[in-house]
Amino acid sequence: MSGAIKAKHQRLVLVLIALAALIGAGLLAAWSLRSQASFFYLPAEMAAKPPEPDRAVRLGGMVEAGSLKTDPDGVTIRFVVGDGKARIPVMFKGIVPDLFKENSGVVAEGKRAADGTFVADNLLAKHDEKYVPREMKEMTEAQARQTVEVTK
Amino acid sequence: MHGYANPARFLRLARILTGPFLIAGIALSLAAAAWGLFGAPAERLQGDSVRILFIHVPAAWLGMGGWTAIALASMAELVWRHPLAGIAARAIALPGAVFALLCLVTGSLWGRPAWGTWWVWDGRLTSMLVLFFLYCAYIALADAANRDGENGSRLPAIFGLVGAVNIPIIHYSVLWWNSLHQPPSISMGKSEMAPAFLYGLLAATIGFSLIFGAVVLMRMRAILANAQAEARLRRRAMEAVDV
């Protein structure tokens, strides 16, 4: 009987060591992937290390309030993507997703032009983690937060 | 726990629990679906497309919870050699895979109106797809190993533990890396979700979980019954040879 218990403990220790090694390996892999596995560049990253003009990259951030403008041709739009540290002007020609608006998240796929403008050939809308009913939209930010707080 | 090492005792309990789990689960899920379709308000940005939340999120949680359960059962199998652990893990794999797939499909349908795309290779979506593939591999491996008899559950158990590495990666993918998928709305006693969405989501999650549990119990009973029938056939064949 004591032999059986010992074997059981030995297996437990072995499995725990294997698990610790696995989790360590997983964390290491995730850490080394931290820049490669990101889906887009933030404006600050793009400003600090601009990609070559011909490389297809993604730029993600907030559409700055008041920056969205439509060119006279009616289909080309220009706006500024910011993250609080850097601002990058973006140009896009085409149909925007429904959730694309100012003060909201966006991921632009395209290339950096020589003059520093980001020329997007596709726009994806990125929304935040807040889920608020339409009727609550008119509330101020503080009121909404309070209402959300109640659900804690 | 080893009290239920005796399959007869486990079967007695499983037989009692299966029906109530299934009925309560279906009732709660239908109620949550009705709330999602007719009761819940439209979201401020997403409008009516937010209603798919009540299927997508519970499916994602159960897809991840299923593999967590497989990992725990695998541990019980490897360390304590619990006779039901391998059977439980095999029973969990199929509904787990179905929920992971449901999460991917509903997420894709939701992504088109919300983000403007059916699919992107960001950290969250990719790691969830990997989870679905892990389930498929686990099912194939467990079936193949089961045919090998006695020691057949050792290899799937190791795979079940190794695959668990993906679960924290799915969870943290939206925090570690920039992704198109938004960060979690609900975390450690904090919710960024209005009550109208949150409570419906909780009801749907409990309902889905009960259905999950009922399916697992049914599958475990089926696996045990199969093994019993096979053993009986083998015994009869031996007797026939002896005569």
mmCIF file of C-alpha atoms in Angstrom:
data_model
loop_
_atom_site.group_PDB
_atom_site.id
_atom_site.type_symbol
_atom_site.label_atom_id
_atom_site.label_comp_id
_atom_site.label_asym_id
_atom_site.label_seq_id
_atom_site.Cartn_x
_atom_site.Cartn_y
_atom_site.Cartn_z
ATOM 1 C CA MET A 1 0.000 0.000 0.000
ATOM 2 C CA SER A 2 2.731 2.476 0.922
ATOM 3 C CA GLY A 3 4.396 1.703 -2.388
ATOM 4 C CA ALA A 4 1.236 2.699 -4.217
ATOM 5 C CA ILE A 5 1.057 5.984 -2.331
ATOM 6 C CA LYS A 6 4.651 6.741 -3.116
ATOM 7 C CA ALA A 7 4.096 6.087 -6.809
ATOM 8 C CA LYS A 8 1.087 8.363 -6.702
ATOM 9 C CA HIS A 9 3.093 11.180 -5.129
ATOM 10 C CA GLN A 10 5.901 10.664 -7.578
ATOM 11 C CA ARG A 11 3.487 11.011 -10.467
ATOM 12 C CA LEU A 12 1.946 14.132 -8.920
ATOM 13 C CA VAL A 13 5.365 15.772 -8.594
ATOM 14 C CA LEU A 14 6.295 14.776 -12.143
ATOM 15 C CA VAL A 15 3.074 16.159 -13.583
ATOM 16 C CA LEU A 16 3.459 19.402 -11.616
ATOM 17 C CA ILE A 17 7.049 19.850 -12.822
ATOM 18 C CA ALA A 18 5.966 19.169 -16.394
ATOM 19 C CA LEU A 19 3.118 21.669 -16.023
ATOM 20 C CA ALA A 20 5.430 24.347 -14.613
ATOM 21 C CA ALA A 21 7.850 23.810 -17.500
ATOM 22 C CA LEU A 22 4.995 23.990 -20.007
ATOM 23 C CA ILE A 23 3.553 27.175 -18.566
ATOM 24 C CA GLY A 24 7.038 28.688 -18.474
ATOM 25 C CA ALA A 25 7.585 27.780 -22.118
ATOM 26 C CA GLY A 26 4.180 29.200 -23.056
ATOM 27 C CA LEU A 27 4.879 32.472 -21.238
ATOM 28 C CA LEU A 28 8.312 32.755 -22.839
ATOM 29 C CA ALA A 29 6.833 32.182 -26.290
ATOM 30 C CA ALA A 30 4.090 34.737 -25.667
ATOM 31 C CA TRP A 31 6.652 37.240 -24.381
ATOM 32 C CA SER A 32 8.907 36.849 -27.395
ATOM 33 C CA LEU A 33 5.877 37.203 -29.659
ATOM 34 C CA ARG A 34 4.666 40.371 -27.970
ATOM 35 C CA SER A 35 5.481 42.587 -30.925
ATOM 36 C CA GLN A 36 5.044 40.083 -33.770
ATOM 37 C CA ALA A 37 1.670 38.807 -32.628
ATOM 38 C CA SER A 38 0.121 42.256 -32.474
ATOM 39 C CA PHE A 39 -2.518 42.854 -35.087
ATOM 40 C CA PHE A 40 -1.605 46.484 -35.794
ATOM 41 C CA TYR A 41 0.850 49.275 -35.043
ATOM 42 C CA LEU A 42 -0.142 52.048 -32.683
ATOM 43 C CA PRO A 43 0.428 55.601 -34.007
ATOM 44 C CA ALA A 44 3.261 56.075 -31.495
ATOM 45 C CA GLU A 45 4.991 52.902 -32.737
ATOM 46 C CA MET A 46 4.570 53.923 -36.350
ATOM 47 C CA ALA A 47 5.873 57.427 -35.669
ATOM 48 C CA ALA A 48 8.893 56.087 -33.791
ATOM 49 C CA LYS A 49 9.785 53.422 -36.345
ATOM 50 C CA PRO A 50 8.077 54.165 -39.661
ATOM 51 C CA PRO A 51 7.684 51.065 -41.903
ATOM 52 C CA GLU A 52 9.108 51.157 -45.425
ATOM 53 C CA PRO A 53 6.734 53.025 -47.774
ATOM 54 C CA ASP A 54 5.825 49.911 -49.813
ATOM 55 C CA ARG A 55 5.154 47.493 -46.968
ATOM 56 C CA ALA A 56 1.520 46.611 -46.231
ATOM 57 C CA VAL A 57 0.868 47.221 -42.544
ATOM 58 C CA ARG A 58 -2.031 47.930 -40.219
ATOM 59 C CA LEU A 59 -2.469 51.069 -38.151
ATOM 60 C CA GLY A 60 -4.850 51.044 -35.190
ATOM 61 C CA GLY A 61 -6.041 53.767 -32.845
ATOM 62 C CA MET A 62 -8.798 56.251 -32.157
ATOM 63 C CA VAL A 63 -10.310 58.403 -34.890
ATOM 64 C CA GLU A 64 -9.665 61.906 -33.583
ATOM 65 C CA ALA A 65 -12.759 64.024 -32.937
ATOM 66 C CA GLY A 66 -13.270 66.707 -35.570
ATOM 67 C CA SER A 67 -10.634 65.288 -37.909
ATOM 68 C CA LEU A 68 -12.938 63.378 -40.273
ATOM 69 C CA LYS A 69 -13.287 65.187 -43.625
ATOM 70 C CA THR A 70 -14.634 64.173 -47.006
ATOM 71 C CA ASP A 71 -12.850 65.322 -50.165
ATOM 72 C CA PRO A 72 -14.806 67.145 -52.920
ATOM 73 C CA ASP A 73 -14.976 63.876 -54.905
ATOM 74 C CA GLY A 74 -17.330 62.527 -52.189
ATOM 75 C CA VAL A 75 -15.683 59.129 -51.711
ATOM 76 C CA THR A 76 -12.240 59.953 -50.373
ATOM 77 C CA ILE A 77 -12.122 60.568 -46.655
ATOM 78 C CA ARG A 78 -9.317 61.894 -44.507
ATOM 79 C CA PHE A 79 -8.989 61.591 -40.771
ATOM 80 C CA VAL A 80 -6.363 61.460 -38.047
ATOM 81 C CA VAL A 81 -5.636 58.336 -36.003
ATOM 82 C CA GLY A 82 -4.195 59.027 -32.571
ATOM 83 C CA ASP A 83 -3.299 57.197 -29.382
ATOM 84 C CA GLY A 84 -2.626 60.176 -27.145
ATOM 85 C CA LYS A 85 1.102 60.103 -27.999
ATOM 86 C CA ALA A 86 1.207 60.468 -31.770
ATOM 87 C CA ARG A 87 -1.161 61.434 -34.591
ATOM 88 C CA ILE A 88 -1.085 59.970 -38.065
ATOM 89 C CA PRO A 89 -3.153 61.337 -40.963
ATOM 90 C CA VAL A 90 -5.019 58.662 -42.908
ATOM 91 C CA MET A 91 -6.564 58.740 -46.376
ATOM 92 C CA PHE A 92 -9.157 56.203 -47.502
ATOM 93 C CA LYS A 93 -11.295 55.794 -50.592
ATOM 94 C CA GLY A 94 -14.269 53.461 -50.313
ATOM 95 C CA ILE A 95 -17.073 52.285 -48.088
ATOM 96 C CA VAL A 96 -16.521 52.518 -44.346
ATOM 97 C CA PRO A 97 -17.939 50.005 -41.834
ATOM 98 C CA ASP A 98 -21.104 51.019 -39.942
ATOM 99 C CA LEU A 99 -19.300 51.440 -36.645
ATOM 100 C CA PHE A 100 -16.629 53.714 -38.096
ATOM 101 C CA LYS A 101 -16.959 57.141 -36.514
ATOM 102 C CA GLU A 102 -15.017 59.851 -34.733
ATOM 103 C CA ASN A 103 -13.893 59.099 -31.174
ATOM 104 C CA SER A 104 -14.091 55.406 -31.913
ATOM 105 C CA GLY A 105 -11.480 52.739 -32.645
ATOM 106 C CA VAL A 106 -10.305 51.907 -36.153
ATOM 107 C CA VAL A 107 -7.810 49.547 -37.762
ATOM 108 C CA ALA A 108 -6.617 50.765 -41.157
ATOM 109 C CA GLU A 109 -4.917 48.368 -43.572
ATOM 110 C CA GLY A 110 -2.630 49.992 -46.111
ATOM 111 C CA LYS A 111 0.742 51.605 -46.731
ATOM 112 C CA ARG A 112 2.594 54.643 -45.558
ATOM 113 C CA ALA A 113 3.023 57.221 -48.310
ATOM 114 C CA ALA A 114 6.272 59.144 -48.693
ATOM 115 C CA ASP A 115 4.754 62.292 -47.159
ATOM 116 C CA GLY A 116 3.856 60.429 -43.953
ATOM 117 C CA THR A 117 0.149 60.007 -44.748
ATOM 118 C CA PHE A 118 -1.196 56.504 -44.259
ATOM 119 C CA VAL A 119 -3.043 55.418 -47.417
ATOM 120 C CA ALA A 120 -5.584 52.790 -46.353
ATOM 121 C CA ASP A 121 -7.171 50.296 -48.734
ATOM 122 C CA ASN A 122 -9.426 48.816 -46.049
ATOM 123 C CA LEU A 123 -10.911 50.033 -42.785
ATOM 124 C CA LEU A 124 -12.049 47.842 -39.867
ATOM 125 C CA ALA A 125 -14.062 49.254 -36.969
ATOM 126 C CA LYS A 126 -12.789 48.390 -33.505
ATOM 127 C CA HIS A 127 -15.295 48.912 -30.726
ATOM 128 C CA ASP A 128 -14.573 49.011 -27.008
ATOM 129 C CA GLU A 129 -15.660 46.571 -24.295
ATOM 130 C CA LYS A 130 -18.618 48.674 -23.147
ATOM 131 C CA TYR A 131 -22.126 47.480 -23.901
ATOM 132 C CA VAL A 132 -24.642 50.272 -23.389
ATOM 133 C CA PRO A 133 -28.316 50.262 -24.438
ATOM 134 C CA ARG A 134 -29.338 52.902 -26.947
ATOM 135 C CA GLU A 135 -31.555 54.721 -24.427
ATOM 136 C CA MET A 136 -28.551 55.301 -22.204
ATOM 137 C CA LYS A 137 -26.552 56.915 -24.994
ATOM 138 C CA GLU A 138 -27.671 60.410 -24.074
ATOM 139 C CA MET A 139 -26.376 60.034 -20.526
ATOM 140 C CA THR A 140 -23.171 61.678 -19.595
ATOM 141 C CA GLU A 141 -20.125 59.483 -19.197
ATOM 142 C CA ALA A 142 -20.391 59.758 -15.385
ATOM 143 C CA GLN A 143 -24.048 58.748 -15.349
ATOM 144 C CA ALA A 144 -23.390 55.798 -17.606
ATOM 145 C CA ARG A 145 -20.518 54.682 -15.419
ATOM 146 C CA GLN A 146 -22.750 54.905 -12.375
ATOM 147 C CA THR A 147 -25.395 52.790 -14.058
ATOM 148 C CA VAL A 148 -22.821 50.234 -15.073
ATOM 149 C CA GLU A 149 -21.463 50.314 -11.540
ATOM 150 C CA VAL A 150 -24.821 49.066 -10.256
ATOM 151 C CA THR A 151 -24.294 45.780 -12.077
ATOM 152 C CA LYS A 152 -21.163 45.008 -10.091
ATOM 153 C CA MET B 1 -13.748 11.446 -5.264
ATOM 154 C CA HIS B 2 -12.643 7.865 -5.429
ATOM 155 C CA GLY B 3 -16.054 6.973 -4.036
ATOM 156 C CA TYR B 4 -17.193 7.342 -7.626
ATOM 157 C CA ALA B 5 -14.424 5.144 -8.915
ATOM 158 C CA ASN B 6 -17.123 2.494 -8.800
ATOM 159 C CA PRO B 7 -18.905 2.948 -12.145
ATOM 160 C CA ALA B 8 -22.141 1.481 -10.769
ATOM 161 C CA ARG B 9 -22.370 4.195 -8.139
ATOM 162 C CA PHE B 10 -21.492 6.896 -10.671
ATOM 163 C CA LEU B 11 -24.067 5.545 -13.125
ATOM 164 C CA ARG B 12 -26.797 5.695 -10.503
ATOM 165 C CA LEU B 13 -26.048 9.381 -9.870
ATOM 166 C CA ALA B 14 -25.630 10.169 -13.557
ATOM 167 C CA ARG B 15 -28.980 8.589 -14.389
ATOM 168 C CA ILE B 16 -30.717 10.795 -11.813
ATOM 169 C CA LEU B 17 -28.979 14.030 -12.886
ATOM 170 C CA THR B 18 -29.110 13.786 -16.695
ATOM 171 C CA GLY B 19 -32.818 14.570 -17.108
ATOM 172 C CA PRO B 20 -33.073 17.560 -14.755
ATOM 173 C CA PHE B 21 -29.831 19.039 -16.159
ATOM 174 C CA LEU B 22 -31.085 18.759 -19.711
ATOM 175 C CA ILE B 23 -34.578 20.118 -19.042
ATOM 176 C CA ALA B 24 -33.413 23.017 -16.855
ATOM 177 C CA GLY B 25 -30.618 23.805 -19.326
ATOM 178 C CA ILE B 26 -32.916 23.910 -22.356
ATOM 179 C CA ALA B 27 -35.530 25.983 -20.485
ATOM 180 C CA LEU B 28 -32.971 28.515 -19.284
ATOM 181 C CA SER B 29 -31.284 28.743 -22.690
ATOM 182 C CA LEU B 30 -34.612 29.301 -24.442
ATOM 183 C CA ALA B 31 -35.548 31.975 -21.908
ATOM 184 C CA ALA B 32 -32.205 33.710 -22.434
ATOM 185 C CA ALA B 33 -32.606 33.480 -26.219
ATOM 186 C CA ALA B 34 -36.111 34.991 -25.984
ATOM 187 C CA TRP B 35 -34.737 37.809 -23.829
ATOM 188 C CA GLY B 36 -31.894 38.332 -26.267
ATOM 189 C CA LEU B 37 -34.212 38.511 -29.278
ATOM 190 C CA PHE B 38 -37.200 40.402 -27.876
ATOM 191 C CA GLY B 39 -36.371 41.806 -24.444
ATOM 192 C CA ALA B 40 -32.836 43.170 -24.564
ATOM 193 C CA PRO B 41 -32.403 46.717 -25.869
ATOM 194 C CA ALA B 42 -30.434 47.605 -28.989
ATOM 195 C CA GLU B 43 -26.855 48.623 -28.284
ATOM 196 C CA ARG B 44 -25.798 52.250 -28.685
ATOM 197 C CA LEU B 45 -23.265 51.558 -31.468
ATOM 198 C CA GLN B 46 -23.999 48.063 -32.716
ATOM 199 C CA GLY B 47 -27.789 48.226 -32.726
ATOM 200 C CA ASP B 48 -29.519 44.881 -33.062
ATOM 201 C CA SER B 49 -26.430 42.853 -33.959
ATOM 202 C CA VAL B 50 -25.520 42.853 -30.254
ATOM 203 C CA ARG B 51 -28.184 40.168 -29.703
ATOM 204 C CA ILE B 52 -25.834 37.436 -30.887
ATOM 205 C CA LEU B 53 -23.874 38.129 -27.674
ATOM 206 C CA PHE B 54 -26.171 35.761 -25.777
ATOM 207 C CA ILE B 55 -24.913 32.815 -27.825
ATOM 208 C CA HIS B 56 -21.382 33.886 -28.712
ATOM 209 C CA VAL B 57 -20.071 34.631 -25.234
ATOM 210 C CA PRO B 58 -21.428 31.545 -23.380
ATOM 211 C CA ALA B 59 -20.207 29.373 -26.263
ATOM 212 C CA ALA B 60 -16.723 30.891 -25.966
ATOM 213 C CA TRP B 61 -16.644 30.393 -22.186
ATOM 214 C CA LEU B 62 -17.808 26.789 -22.468
ATOM 215 C CA GLY B 63 -15.359 26.045 -25.256
ATOM 216 C CA MET B 64 -12.567 27.196 -22.935
ATOM 217 C CA GLY B 65 -14.159 25.638 -19.837
ATOM 218 C CA GLY B 66 -14.422 22.307 -21.644
ATOM 219 C CA TRP B 67 -10.691 22.123 -22.227
ATOM 220 C CA THR B 68 -10.009 23.205 -18.655
ATOM 221 C CA ALA B 69 -12.152 20.262 -17.529
ATOM 222 C CA ILE B 70 -10.260 17.947 -19.912
ATOM 223 C CA ALA B 71 -6.984 19.151 -18.366
ATOM 224 C CA LEU B 72 -8.243 18.508 -14.821
ATOM 225 C CA ALA B 73 -9.528 15.052 -15.796
ATOM 226 C CA SER B 74 -6.186 14.341 -17.490
ATOM 227 C CA MET B 75 -4.399 15.248 -14.285
ATOM 228 C CA ALA B 76 -6.678 12.895 -12.311
ATOM 229 C CA GLU B 77 -5.962 10.211 -14.891
ATOM 230 C CA LEU B 78 -2.165 10.614 -14.855
ATOM 231 C CA VAL B 79 -1.668 11.096 -11.127
ATOM 232 C CA TRP B 80 -4.463 9.229 -9.388
ATOM 233 C CA ARG B 81 -5.402 6.837 -12.203
ATOM 234 C CA HIS B 82 -9.041 7.564 -11.520
ATOM 235 C CA PRO B 83 -10.991 5.040 -13.602
ATOM 236 C CA LEU B 84 -13.591 7.572 -14.739
ATOM 237 C CA ALA B 85 -11.173 10.410 -15.552
ATOM 238 C CA GLY B 86 -10.258 9.264 -19.044
ATOM 239 C CA ILE B 87 -13.895 8.527 -19.812
ATOM 240 C CA ALA B 88 -14.930 11.982 -18.593
ATOM 241 C CA ALA B 89 -12.286 13.678 -20.745
ATOM 242 C CA ARG B 90 -13.402 11.734 -23.821
ATOM 243 C CA ALA B 91 -17.028 12.643 -23.099
ATOM 244 C CA ILE B 92 -16.208 16.354 -22.737
ATOM 245 C CA ALA B 93 -14.221 16.643 -25.981
ATOM 246 C CA LEU B 94 -17.134 16.533 -28.430
ATOM 247 C CA PRO B 95 -19.464 19.100 -26.782
ATOM 248 C CA GLY B 96 -16.380 21.243 -26.110
ATOM 249 C CA ALA B 97 -15.521 21.199 -29.799
ATOM 250 C CA VAL B 98 -19.117 22.029 -30.733
ATOM 251 C CA PHE B 99 -19.138 25.068 -28.429
ATOM 252 C CA ALA B 100 -15.760 26.253 -29.714
ATOM 253 C CA LEU B 101 -17.074 25.982 -33.272
ATOM 254 C CA LEU B 102 -20.301 27.773 -32.291
ATOM 255 C CA CYS B 103 -18.182 30.579 -30.849
ATOM 256 C CA LEU B 104 -16.156 30.867 -34.073
ATOM 257 C CA VAL B 105 -19.228 30.833 -36.335
ATOM 258 C CA THR B 106 -21.276 33.324 -34.302
ATOM 259 C CA GLY B 107 -18.181 35.495 -33.897
ATOM 260 C CA SER B 108 -17.700 35.545 -37.649
ATOM 261 C CA LEU B 109 -21.357 36.463 -38.241
ATOM 262 C CA TRP B 110 -21.024 39.213 -35.649
ATOM 263 C CA GLY B 111 -17.709 40.470 -36.978
ATOM 264 C CA ARG B 112 -19.146 41.318 -40.405
ATOM 265 C CA PRO B 113 -21.573 44.015 -39.183
ATOM 266 C CA ALA B 114 -19.539 45.166 -36.162
ATOM 267 C CA TRP B 115 -15.994 45.259 -37.531
ATOM 268 C CA GLY B 116 -16.538 45.075 -41.264
ATOM 269 C CA THR B 117 -14.915 41.668 -41.739
ATOM 270 C CA TRP B 118 -15.807 37.985 -41.374
ATOM 271 C CA TRP B 119 -12.379 37.012 -40.142
ATOM 272 C CA VAL B 120 -8.986 38.456 -39.242
ATOM 273 C CA TRP B 121 -5.881 36.724 -37.955
ATOM 274 C CA ASP B 122 -5.602 38.619 -34.703
ATOM 275 C CA GLY B 123 -4.490 36.980 -31.456
ATOM 276 C CA ARG B 124 -7.947 36.226 -30.064
ATOM 277 C CA LEU B 125 -9.480 34.743 -33.206
ATOM 278 C CA THR B 126 -6.397 32.716 -34.054
ATOM 279 C CA SER B 127 -5.985 31.221 -30.578
ATOM 280 C CA MET B 128 -9.691 30.307 -30.501
ATOM 281 C CA LEU B 129 -9.333 28.557 -33.869
ATOM 282 C CA VAL B 130 -6.324 26.703 -32.455
ATOM 283 C CA LEU B 131 -8.536 25.547 -29.551
ATOM 284 C CA PHE B 132 -11.043 24.094 -32.025
ATOM 285 C CA PHE B 133 -8.237 22.255 -33.856
ATOM 286 C CA LEU B 134 -6.917 20.954 -30.514
ATOM 287 C CA TYR B 135 -10.362 19.518 -29.783
ATOM 288 C CA CYS B 136 -10.439 17.789 -33.180
ATOM 289 C CA ALA B 137 -6.975 16.350 -32.573
ATOM 290 C CA TYR B 138 -7.944 15.239 -29.075
ATOM 291 C CA ILE B 139 -11.046 13.428 -30.323
ATOM 292 C CA ALA B 140 -9.061 11.611 -33.013
ATOM 293 C CA LEU B 141 -6.261 10.721 -30.603
ATOM 294 C CA ALA B 142 -8.595 9.523 -27.822
ATOM 295 C CA ASP B 143 -10.560 7.363 -30.273
ATOM 296 C CA ALA B 144 -7.406 5.821 -31.690
ATOM 297 C CA ALA B 145 -5.891 5.284 -28.226
ATOM 298 C CA ASN B 146 -9.099 3.741 -26.931
ATOM 299 C CA ARG B 147 -8.789 0.961 -29.492
ATOM 300 C CA ASP B 148 -5.383 0.114 -28.036
ATOM 301 C CA GLY B 149 -7.097 -0.983 -24.812
ATOM 302 C CA GLU B 150 -5.714 -0.812 -21.248
ATOM 303 C CA ASN B 151 -3.107 1.960 -21.465
ATOM 304 C CA GLY B 152 -5.092 3.842 -24.068
ATOM 305 C CA SER B 153 -5.890 6.887 -21.963
ATOM 306 C CA ARG B 154 -2.317 7.838 -21.041
ATOM 307 C CA LEU B 155 -1.419 9.577 -24.313
ATOM 308 C CA PRO B 156 -4.653 11.612 -24.633
ATOM 309 C CA ALA B 157 -4.203 12.684 -20.991
ATOM 310 C CA ILE B 158 -0.745 14.074 -21.735
ATOM 311 C CA PHE B 159 -2.138 15.852 -24.785
ATOM 312 C CA GLY B 160 -4.998 17.225 -22.680
ATOM 313 C CA LEU B 161 -2.536 18.756 -20.217
ATOM 314 C CA VAL B 162 -0.233 20.182 -22.885
ATOM 315 C CA GLY B 163 -3.147 21.704 -24.793
ATOM 316 C CA ALA B 164 -4.246 23.580 -21.669
ATOM 317 C CA VAL B 165 -1.429 26.066 -22.357
ATOM 318 C CA ASN B 166 -3.693 27.576 -25.013
ATOM 319 C CA ILE B 167 -6.412 28.541 -22.512
ATOM 320 C CA PRO B 168 -4.558 31.422 -20.784
ATOM 321 C CA ILE B 169 -3.269 32.473 -24.211
ATOM 322 C CA ILE B 170 -6.873 32.868 -25.444
ATOM 323 C CA HIS B 171 -7.771 34.849 -22.337
ATOM 324 C CA TYR B 172 -4.761 37.166 -22.403
ATOM 325 C CA SER B 173 -4.512 37.512 -26.199
ATOM 326 C CA VAL B 174 -6.530 40.742 -26.110
ATOM 327 C CA LEU B 175 -4.433 42.157 -23.260
ATOM 328 C CA TRP B 176 -0.938 41.138 -24.367
ATOM 329 C CA TRP B 177 -1.309 42.048 -28.017
ATOM 330 C CA ASN B 178 -3.093 44.699 -30.052
ATOM 331 C CA SER B 179 -6.105 42.965 -31.499
ATOM 332 C CA LEU B 180 -9.281 43.781 -33.367
ATOM 333 C CA HIS B 181 -11.266 41.947 -30.688
ATOM 334 C CA GLN B 182 -12.022 44.182 -27.717
ATOM 335 C CA PRO B 183 -10.699 43.399 -24.199
ATOM 336 C CA PRO B 184 -12.955 41.483 -21.782
ATOM 337 C CA SER B 185 -16.110 43.318 -20.697
ATOM 338 C CA ILE B 186 -16.415 41.319 -17.502
ATOM 339 C CA SER B 187 -13.508 40.739 -15.167
ATOM 340 C CA MET B 188 -13.136 40.111 -11.447
ATOM 341 C CA GLY B 189 -16.328 41.697 -10.139
ATOM 342 C CA LYS B 190 -16.287 44.501 -12.697
ATOM 343 C CA SER B 191 -18.602 44.751 -15.654
ATOM 344 C CA GLU B 192 -18.569 47.215 -18.528
ATOM 345 C CA MET B 193 -21.841 45.710 -19.645
ATOM 346 C CA ALA B 194 -25.212 47.253 -18.830
ATOM 347 C CA PRO B 195 -27.434 45.049 -16.608
ATOM 348 C CA ALA B 196 -29.851 44.419 -19.483
ATOM 349 C CA PHE B 197 -27.072 42.521 -21.273
ATOM 350 C CA LEU B 198 -25.255 41.133 -18.251
ATOM 351 C CA TYR B 199 -28.128 39.244 -16.612
ATOM 352 C CA GLY B 200 -29.315 37.734 -19.874
ATOM 353 C CA LEU B 201 -25.762 36.627 -20.506
ATOM 354 C CA LEU B 202 -25.501 35.001 -17.079
ATOM 355 C CA ALA B 203 -28.792 33.128 -17.625
ATOM 356 C CA ALA B 204 -27.621 31.910 -21.026
ATOM 357 C CA THR B 205 -24.298 30.811 -19.539
ATOM 358 C CA ILE B 206 -25.946 28.766 -16.791
ATOM 359 C CA GLY B 207 -28.372 27.250 -19.303
ATOM 360 C CA PHE B 208 -25.605 26.315 -21.767
ATOM 361 C CA SER B 209 -23.532 24.873 -18.911
ATOM 362 C CA LEU B 210 -26.395 22.646 -17.767
ATOM 363 C CA ILE B 211 -26.854 21.344 -21.325
ATOM 364 C CA PHE B 212 -23.097 20.770 -21.508
ATOM 365 C CA GLY B 213 -23.214 18.815 -18.250
ATOM 366 C CA ALA B 214 -26.169 16.717 -19.395
ATOM 367 C CA VAL B 215 -24.433 15.850 -22.680
ATOM 368 C CA VAL B 216 -21.250 14.886 -20.834
ATOM 369 C CA LEU B 217 -23.192 12.623 -18.459
ATOM 370 C CA MET B 218 -25.028 10.989 -21.369
ATOM 371 C CA ARG B 219 -21.792 10.425 -23.256
ATOM 372 C CA MET B 220 -20.069 8.977 -20.183
ATOM 373 C CA ARG B 221 -22.980 6.575 -19.708
ATOM 374 C CA ALA B 222 -22.780 5.595 -23.363
ATOM 375 C CA ILE B 223 -19.009 4.995 -23.172
ATOM 376 C CA LEU B 224 -19.420 2.876 -20.016
ATOM 377 C CA ALA B 225 -22.292 0.914 -21.564
ATOM 378 C CA ASN B 226 -20.208 0.311 -24.670
ATOM 379 C CA ALA B 227 -17.281 -0.986 -22.643
ATOM 380 C CA GLN B 228 -19.622 -3.264 -20.709
ATOM 381 C CA ALA B 229 -21.204 -4.646 -23.870
ATOM 382 C CA GLU B 230 -17.783 -5.258 -25.381
ATOM 383 C CA ALA B 231 -16.572 -7.069 -22.266
ATOM 384 C CA ARG B 232 -19.685 -9.246 -22.299
ATOM 385 C CA LEU B 233 -19.196 -10.110 -25.965
ATOM 386 C CA ARG B 234 -15.590 -11.014 -25.332
ATOM 387 C CA ARG B 235 -16.536 -13.238 -22.404
ATOM 388 C CA ARG B 236 -19.160 -15.015 -24.471
ATOM 389 C CA ALA B 237 -16.673 -15.551 -27.276
ATOM 390 C CA MET B 238 -14.234 -17.101 -24.787
ATOM 391 C CA GLU B 239 -16.925 -19.407 -23.464
ATOM 392 C CA ALA B 240 -17.783 -20.463 -26.991
ATOM 393 C CA VAL B 241 -14.143 -21.356 -27.590
ATOM 394 C CA ASP B 242 -13.982 -23.332 -24.331
ATOM 395 C CA VAL B 243 -17.017 -25.406 -25.296
#
